[in-house]
Tab-separated table of C-alpha atoms in Angstrom:
chain	number	residue	atom	x	y	z
E	1	UNK	CA	-15.242	24.590	-8.366
E	2	UNK	CA	-12.532	27.230	-7.367
E	3	UNK	CA	-9.828	28.046	-9.611
E	4	UNK	CA	-6.464	26.266	-8.819
E	5	UNK	CA	-3.013	26.942	-9.420
E	6	UNK	CA	-1.633	25.611	-12.571
E	7	UNK	CA	0.859	22.853	-12.086
E	8	UNK	CA	4.450	24.500	-12.969
E	9	UNK	CA	7.480	22.714	-14.395
E	10	UNK	CA	10.589	22.921	-12.454
E	11	UNK	CA	13.897	22.293	-13.728
E	12	UNK	CA	15.587	20.575	-10.658
E	13	UNK	CA	19.338	19.693	-10.344
E	14	UNK	CA	20.024	15.897	-11.238
E	15	UNK	CA	18.366	13.950	-8.363
E	16	UNK	CA	17.838	10.286	-7.535
E	17	UNK	CA	14.302	9.079	-7.472
E	18	UNK	CA	14.228	9.283	-3.728
E	19	UNK	CA	15.213	13.111	-3.782
E	20	UNK	CA	12.796	15.645	-2.403
E	21	UNK	CA	13.145	19.234	-3.850
E	22	UNK	CA	12.171	22.003	-1.743
E	23	UNK	CA	11.522	24.986	-4.219
E	24	UNK	CA	10.123	27.726	-2.182
E	25	UNK	CA	11.823	30.802	-1.104
E	26	UNK	CA	10.822	33.814	1.120
E	27	UNK	CA	11.698	37.344	1.424
E	28	UNK	CA	13.612	38.966	4.168
E	29	UNK	CA	10.514	39.527	6.275
E	30	UNK	CA	9.573	35.818	5.828
E	31	UNK	CA	6.373	34.494	4.347
E	32	UNK	CA	3.271	36.294	4.276
E	33	UNK	CA	1.351	33.278	5.847
E	34	UNK	CA	2.980	30.893	8.286
E	35	UNK	CA	0.903	27.970	6.924
E	36	UNK	CA	2.495	28.180	3.522
E	37	UNK	CA	6.120	28.541	4.805
E	38	UNK	CA	8.336	26.238	2.928
E	39	UNK	CA	6.229	26.145	-0.350
E	40	UNK	CA	6.148	25.349	-3.050
E	41	UNK	CA	7.550	21.918	-2.757
E	42	UNK	CA	8.574	19.358	-5.415
E	43	UNK	CA	9.040	15.683	-5.437
E	44	UNK	CA	10.258	13.483	-8.405
E	45	UNK	CA	8.590	10.232	-8.682
E	46	UNK	CA	7.644	7.932	-11.486
E	47	UNK	CA	9.593	10.109	-14.198
E	48	UNK	CA	7.417	13.186	-13.203
E	49	UNK	CA	7.700	16.158	-11.000
E	50	UNK	CA	4.939	16.883	-8.515
E	51	UNK	CA	4.733	20.215	-7.384
E	52	UNK	CA	2.557	21.667	-4.522
E	53	UNK	CA	2.266	25.312	-4.565
E	54	UNK	CA	0.692	25.858	-1.252
E	55	UNK	CA	0.020	23.883	2.122
E	56	UNK	CA	-2.834	21.464	0.887
E	57	UNK	CA	-6.152	21.831	2.642
E	58	UNK	CA	-8.353	19.746	0.475
E	59	UNK	CA	-6.658	16.117	-0.002
E	60	UNK	CA	-8.193	13.350	-1.519
E	61	UNK	CA	-6.688	9.689	-1.118
E	62	UNK	CA	-7.629	7.193	-3.679
E	63	UNK	CA	-6.470	4.056	-1.997
E	64	UNK	CA	-6.417	2.726	1.593
E	65	UNK	CA	-2.562	2.445	1.995
E	66	UNK	CA	-2.398	6.191	1.256
E	67	UNK	CA	-5.167	7.119	3.416
E	68	UNK	CA	-3.719	5.326	6.423
E	69	UNK	CA	-0.324	7.226	6.131
E	70	UNK	CA	-2.350	10.534	5.836
E	71	UNK	CA	-4.421	9.788	8.942
E	72	UNK	CA	-1.236	8.845	10.838
E	73	UNK	CA	0.306	12.167	9.944
E	74	UNK	CA	-2.436	13.861	11.606
E	75	UNK	CA	-4.138	15.636	8.584
E	76	UNK	CA	-7.658	14.174	8.790
E	77	UNK	CA	-9.193	17.822	9.047
E	78	UNK	CA	-7.344	18.665	5.679
E	79	UNK	CA	-8.737	15.388	3.984
E	80	UNK	CA	-11.965	15.732	1.930
E	81	UNK	CA	-12.238	12.264	0.462
E	82	UNK	CA	-11.098	8.515	0.551
E	83	UNK	CA	-11.527	5.527	-1.726
E	84	UNK	CA	-10.689	2.081	-2.449
E	85	UNK	CA	-10.881	0.012	0.657
E	86	UNK	CA	-10.115	-3.644	1.053
E	87	UNK	CA	-10.549	-3.812	4.940
E	88	UNK	CA	-11.766	-1.741	7.866
E	89	UNK	CA	-9.502	1.190	8.991
E	90	UNK	CA	-6.799	0.539	11.703
E	91	UNK	CA	-8.373	0.745	15.084
E	92	UNK	CA	-6.014	3.434	16.046
E	93	UNK	CA	-6.926	5.488	13.294
E	94	UNK	CA	-10.697	4.854	13.461
E	95	UNK	CA	-11.682	8.296	15.156
E	96	UNK	CA	-9.732	10.316	12.639
E	97	UNK	CA	-11.139	8.275	9.610
E	98	UNK	CA	-14.580	8.928	10.948
E	99	UNK	CA	-13.889	12.725	10.227
E	100	UNK	CA	-13.158	12.119	6.543
E	101	UNK	CA	-15.919	11.575	3.714
E	102	UNK	CA	-15.691	8.041	1.953
E	103	UNK	CA	-16.351	8.900	-1.769
E	104	UNK	CA	-16.390	5.222	-2.797
E	105	UNK	CA	-15.687	1.754	-1.372
E	106	UNK	CA	-13.893	1.047	-4.473
E	107	UNK	CA	-12.729	3.551	-7.187
E	108	UNK	CA	-14.676	6.824	-7.280
E	109	UNK	CA	-15.716	8.345	-10.258
E	110	UNK	CA	-13.509	11.355	-11.680
E	111	UNK	CA	-16.492	13.566	-11.327
E	112	UNK	CA	-16.889	12.758	-7.596
E	113	UNK	CA	-13.058	13.404	-6.947
E	114	UNK	CA	-13.489	16.946	-8.671
E	115	UNK	CA	-16.638	17.691	-6.607
E	116	UNK	CA	-14.498	17.807	-3.579
E	117	UNK	CA	-12.308	20.536	-5.055
E	118	UNK	CA	-8.947	18.927	-4.135
E	119	UNK	CA	-5.850	20.719	-3.937
E	120	UNK	CA	-3.785	17.275	-3.668
E	121	UNK	CA	-4.429	13.703	-4.714
E	122	UNK	CA	-2.543	10.815	-3.589
E	123	UNK	CA	-2.655	7.151	-4.641
E	124	UNK	CA	-1.042	3.763	-3.645
E	125	UNK	CA	-1.727	1.984	-6.697
E	126	UNK	CA	-0.820	2.721	-10.548
E	127	UNK	CA	-4.245	1.322	-11.514
E	128	UNK	CA	-6.223	3.992	-9.669
E	129	UNK	CA	-4.109	6.853	-10.873
E	130	UNK	CA	-3.974	5.865	-14.678
E	131	UNK	CA	-6.028	5.258	-17.673
E	132	UNK	CA	-8.858	2.911	-16.799
E	133	UNK	CA	-8.683	4.014	-12.908
E	134	UNK	CA	-10.153	7.224	-11.733
E	135	UNK	CA	-7.956	9.223	-13.887
E	136	UNK	CA	-4.337	10.024	-14.905
E	137	UNK	CA	-2.266	12.094	-12.883
E	138	UNK	CA	-1.947	14.226	-16.319
E	139	UNK	CA	-5.534	14.680	-16.131
E	140	UNK	CA	-5.557	16.133	-12.771
E	141	UNK	CA	-2.468	18.413	-13.437
E	142	UNK	CA	-4.242	19.834	-16.372
E	143	UNK	CA	-6.637	21.229	-13.786
E	144	UNK	CA	-3.917	22.385	-11.576
E	145	UNK	CA	-4.296	19.438	-9.095
E	146	UNK	CA	-1.072	17.734	-8.025
E	147	UNK	CA	-1.468	13.949	-7.930
E	148	UNK	CA	1.081	11.765	-6.159
E	149	UNK	CA	1.680	8.075	-6.729
E	150	UNK	CA	3.341	6.056	-4.143
E	151	UNK	CA	7.062	5.939	-4.141
E	152	UNK	CA	6.537	2.026	-3.655
E	153	UNK	CA	4.660	1.934	-6.795
E	154	UNK	CA	6.870	3.853	-8.714
E	155	UNK	CA	9.520	1.254	-8.293
E	156	UNK	CA	7.714	-1.245	-10.282
E	157	UNK	CA	9.472	-2.382	-13.527
E	158	UNK	CA	6.023	-3.020	-15.476
E	159	UNK	CA	2.657	-1.398	-14.587
E	160	UNK	CA	0.808	-3.977	-17.215
E	161	UNK	CA	-0.488	-7.510	-16.402
E	162	UNK	CA	-2.853	-6.479	-13.573
E	163	UNK	CA	-0.945	-5.412	-10.579
E	164	UNK	CA	2.407	-4.979	-12.396
E	165	UNK	CA	5.911	-6.554	-11.832
E	166	UNK	CA	9.305	-5.799	-10.147
E	167	UNK	CA	12.737	-6.541	-10.952
E	168	UNK	CA	13.938	-6.093	-7.524
E	169	UNK	CA	12.301	-6.905	-3.946
E	170	UNK	CA	11.153	-3.804	-2.253
E	171	UNK	CA	12.221	-2.920	1.392
E	172	UNK	CA	10.750	-1.230	4.195
E	173	UNK	CA	12.964	1.744	3.193
E	174	UNK	CA	10.707	2.252	0.286
E	175	UNK	CA	7.709	2.445	2.341
E	176	UNK	CA	9.734	4.940	4.676
E	177	UNK	CA	10.318	7.050	1.291
E	178	UNK	CA	6.505	7.286	0.655
E	179	UNK	CA	5.808	8.252	4.231
E	180	UNK	CA	8.568	11.000	4.023
E	181	UNK	CA	7.096	11.933	0.504
E	182	UNK	CA	3.419	12.449	1.957
E	183	UNK	CA	4.933	14.066	5.178
E	184	UNK	CA	6.856	16.643	3.088
E	185	UNK	CA	3.868	17.604	0.847
E	186	UNK	CA	1.483	18.048	3.519
E	187	UNK	CA	3.996	19.910	5.804
E	188	UNK	CA	4.255	17.378	8.515
E	189	UNK	CA	7.820	16.181	8.480
E	190	UNK	CA	8.079	15.592	12.112
E	191	UNK	CA	4.980	13.122	12.202
E	192	UNK	CA	6.407	11.382	9.292
E	193	UNK	CA	9.780	10.895	11.103
E	194	UNK	CA	7.778	9.748	14.218
E	195	UNK	CA	5.774	7.335	12.288
E	196	UNK	CA	9.093	5.733	10.612
E	197	UNK	CA	10.815	5.401	13.788
E	198	UNK	CA	7.753	3.637	15.559
E	199	UNK	CA	7.452	1.274	12.432
E	200	UNK	CA	11.291	0.413	12.545
E	201	UNK	CA	11.138	-0.326	16.458
E	202	UNK	CA	8.093	-2.735	15.585
E	203	UNK	CA	9.627	-4.445	12.992
E	204	UNK	CA	12.725	-5.155	14.999
E	205	UNK	CA	10.758	-6.310	17.977
E	206	UNK	CA	8.751	-8.656	15.457
E	207	UNK	CA	11.934	-10.304	13.801
E	208	UNK	CA	13.564	-10.719	17.335
E	209	UNK	CA	10.374	-12.438	18.559
E	210	UNK	CA	10.097	-14.959	15.364
E	211	UNK	CA	11.444	-18.581	15.762
E	212	UNK	CA	14.177	-19.931	13.481
E	213	UNK	CA	12.351	-21.059	10.558
E	214	UNK	CA	15.077	-21.528	7.919
E	215	UNK	CA	13.685	-23.977	5.393
E	216	UNK	CA	10.051	-23.625	6.010
E	217	UNK	CA	8.135	-22.808	2.985
E	218	UNK	CA	5.315	-20.215	2.732
E	219	UNK	CA	2.259	-19.293	0.185
E	220	UNK	CA	0.524	-16.020	0.261
E	221	UNK	CA	-3.176	-16.152	-1.009
E	222	UNK	CA	-4.615	-12.772	-1.670
E	223	UNK	CA	-7.891	-13.572	-3.420
E	224	UNK	CA	-9.971	-15.552	-6.062
E	225	UNK	CA	-10.573	-19.225	-5.646
E	226	UNK	CA	-10.637	-20.173	-9.403
E	227	UNK	CA	-7.329	-18.780	-10.402
E	228	UNK	CA	-5.725	-17.399	-7.082
E	229	UNK	CA	-3.514	-14.528	-6.607
E	230	UNK	CA	-0.569	-15.228	-4.890
E	231	UNK	CA	2.380	-13.319	-3.401
E	232	UNK	CA	5.172	-13.285	-6.076
E	233	UNK	CA	8.937	-12.586	-5.025
E	234	UNK	CA	9.100	-8.735	-4.617
E	235	UNK	CA	5.988	-6.869	-3.218
E	236	UNK	CA	4.894	-6.512	0.392
E	237	UNK	CA	4.933	-10.336	1.172
E	238	UNK	CA	8.641	-10.387	0.231
E	239	UNK	CA	9.500	-8.003	2.977
E	240	UNK	CA	7.958	-10.545	5.474
E	241	UNK	CA	9.535	-13.627	3.590
E	242	UNK	CA	13.127	-12.076	3.876
E	243	UNK	CA	12.835	-10.551	7.356
E	244	UNK	CA	11.520	-13.854	8.898
E	245	UNK	CA	13.952	-16.242	7.002
E	246	UNK	CA	11.163	-18.042	5.226
E	247	UNK	CA	11.012	-19.321	1.657
E	248	UNK	CA	8.394	-18.124	-0.835
E	249	UNK	CA	7.410	-21.324	-2.855
E	250	UNK	CA	6.657	-18.691	-5.702
E	251	UNK	CA	9.915	-16.741	-5.277
E	252	UNK	CA	10.697	-16.948	-8.984
E	253	UNK	CA	7.582	-14.900	-9.996
E	254	UNK	CA	8.269	-11.090	-10.467
E	255	UNK	CA	4.703	-10.305	-10.920
E	256	UNK	CA	3.362	-8.323	-7.817
E	257	UNK	CA	0.464	-10.973	-7.506
E	258	UNK	CA	0.573	-13.532	-10.195
E	259	UNK	CA	-2.410	-15.832	-10.709
E	260	UNK	CA	-1.408	-19.319	-10.184
E	261	UNK	CA	-3.314	-22.666	-10.998
E	262	UNK	CA	-4.179	-24.900	-7.988
E	263	UNK	CA	-2.180	-27.839	-9.382
E	264	UNK	CA	1.108	-25.794	-9.439
E	265	UNK	CA	0.159	-24.751	-5.733
E	266	UNK	CA	-0.351	-28.390	-4.795
E	267	UNK	CA	2.718	-29.689	-6.201
E	268	UNK	CA	4.762	-26.698	-4.491
E	269	UNK	CA	3.227	-27.963	-1.119
E	270	UNK	CA	4.164	-25.024	1.023
E	271	UNK	CA	4.466	-25.649	4.837
E	272	UNK	CA	2.481	-22.656	5.819
E	273	UNK	CA	-0.482	-20.582	4.052
E	274	UNK	CA	-0.589	-16.924	4.715
E	275	UNK	CA	-4.288	-16.189	4.002
E	276	UNK	CA	-5.719	-12.687	3.136
E	277	UNK	CA	-8.929	-11.962	4.990
E	278	UNK	CA	-10.590	-9.193	3.066
E	279	UNK	CA	-14.045	-7.616	3.496
E	280	UNK	CA	-14.608	-6.326	0.227
E	281	UNK	CA	-16.673	-8.113	-2.368
E	282	UNK	CA	-15.032	-8.003	-5.753
E	283	UNK	CA	-13.282	-11.418	-6.024
E	284	UNK	CA	-14.375	-15.004	-5.001
E	285	UNK	CA	-13.151	-16.274	-1.752
E	286	UNK	CA	-12.371	-12.742	-0.359
E	287	UNK	CA	-12.690	-13.644	3.383
E	288	UNK	CA	-10.322	-16.104	5.401
E	289	UNK	CA	-13.191	-18.320	6.168
E	290	UNK	CA	-14.096	-18.844	2.539
E	291	UNK	CA	-10.785	-19.463	1.482
E	292	UNK	CA	-10.082	-22.058	4.262
E	293	UNK	CA	-13.401	-23.878	3.288
E	294	UNK	CA	-12.190	-23.785	-0.332
E	295	UNK	CA	-8.884	-25.340	0.774
E	296	UNK	CA	-10.390	-28.020	2.824
E	297	UNK	CA	-12.962	-29.144	0.236
E	298	UNK	CA	-11.294	-28.814	-3.014
E	299	UNK	CA	-9.766	-32.200	-4.201
E	300	UNK	CA	-6.743	-30.715	-5.373
E	301	UNK	CA	-6.016	-28.627	-2.493
E	302	UNK	CA	-7.024	-30.551	0.704
E	303	UNK	CA	-4.232	-32.949	0.480
E	304	UNK	CA	-1.570	-30.109	0.900
E	305	UNK	CA	0.614	-30.462	3.812
E	306	UNK	CA	-0.514	-27.063	5.140
E	307	UNK	CA	-4.315	-27.753	4.721
E	308	UNK	CA	-4.157	-31.133	6.305
E	309	UNK	CA	-2.109	-29.754	9.312
E	310	UNK	CA	-4.156	-26.695	9.289
E	311	UNK	CA	-1.129	-24.579	9.165
E	312	UNK	CA	-2.646	-21.273	8.336
E	313	UNK	CA	-1.708	-17.647	9.377
E	314	UNK	CA	-4.534	-15.268	8.522
E	315	UNK	CA	-4.148	-11.576	7.938
E	316	UNK	CA	-5.924	-8.698	6.930
E	317	UNK	CA	-5.936	-8.140	3.129
E	318	UNK	CA	-4.629	-4.652	3.590
E	319	UNK	CA	-1.661	-6.189	5.101
E	320	UNK	CA	-0.478	-7.832	2.193
E	321	UNK	CA	-0.064	-4.785	0.049
E	322	UNK	CA	3.254	-2.796	0.912
E	323	UNK	CA	2.303	-0.016	3.316
E	324	UNK	CA	2.655	0.851	6.945
E	325	UNK	CA	0.633	-2.400	7.709
E	326	UNK	CA	3.562	-4.286	6.414
E	327	UNK	CA	4.876	-4.447	9.868
E	328	UNK	CA	1.445	-5.501	10.903
E	329	UNK	CA	2.102	-8.493	8.739
E	330	UNK	CA	5.251	-9.234	10.012
E	331	UNK	CA	3.998	-9.043	13.503
E	332	UNK	CA	1.084	-11.349	12.818
E	333	UNK	CA	3.354	-13.934	10.915
E	334	UNK	CA	6.010	-13.989	13.626
E	335	UNK	CA	3.524	-14.692	16.347
E	336	UNK	CA	1.642	-17.187	14.034
E	337	UNK	CA	4.857	-19.161	13.247
E	338	UNK	CA	5.285	-19.313	17.131
E	339	UNK	CA	1.777	-20.480	17.623
E	340	UNK	CA	1.996	-23.289	14.787
E	341	UNK	CA	5.550	-24.518	16.133
E	342	UNK	CA	7.062	-24.381	12.687
E	343	UNK	CA	10.708	-23.596	13.487
E	344	UNK	CA	13.190	-26.114	11.913
């Protein structure tokens, strides 16, 4: 593997967690190479400073959400690996995605990542970039490879217990911050702003088209039939819940994806079920079809209002984690609520 620059420590002025710090400077005659103008760049996230010394040319993304942002920024030709997929790529990004090697459908080995000779690592989820995952950010940094963890993930109050927990609901602003971070690290700031503007316009349109559902209750089921992972208060589903004026029956759960027993779910008896349709094969009842079959055959669940009346909204699994696909989630739910006639 080619030698990489060591990750430097920067003493930055006091900054908020959302602050970006441009640390580069050039001489009177300007930078020696136009591609590296504006570098080094540093970003403060998760109580760490991530510094990129030169314009990244060998990027590895360890999670689908991070990958889809990078592809949207137009840097497929500078990506050398992706991993950890729950669903097919967005149709709009399929051609760009085809240019990038998939290292693994799930988490790749540390060695497989290093074999690509990366100069920037990105991840959406802490359990990917931590002990027990691919590697820690510090392990990559020790080799001179900066590793960025999503701004959305850094807002969690607790990284333990599976998917972690949050004290406060995230907003689209958190997702926009992640886009801005990545756009800054890869020197595609205008593309980042264009992406944010497009997402904001689509969100406004989806909310405007939604029916009045004040008082309608909802449950989000991501995966697992034995002890289902359902949406808590404050992750990606929380954005959709509040944007559309719904009530999450497990709003009191701060865990990102708490596991709740079917008896408690049946007692909550939500009006509508938002069902994740996943193509991966790591849990039981991954596909929407398998989930619906379970709901309609299980003695505990088949008497639920939403099941008897088939009040389902099916969404891609990737839409249920906070990402650029959160807007897709709101669009799908807005249309689904109209179709189901759930306005009250």
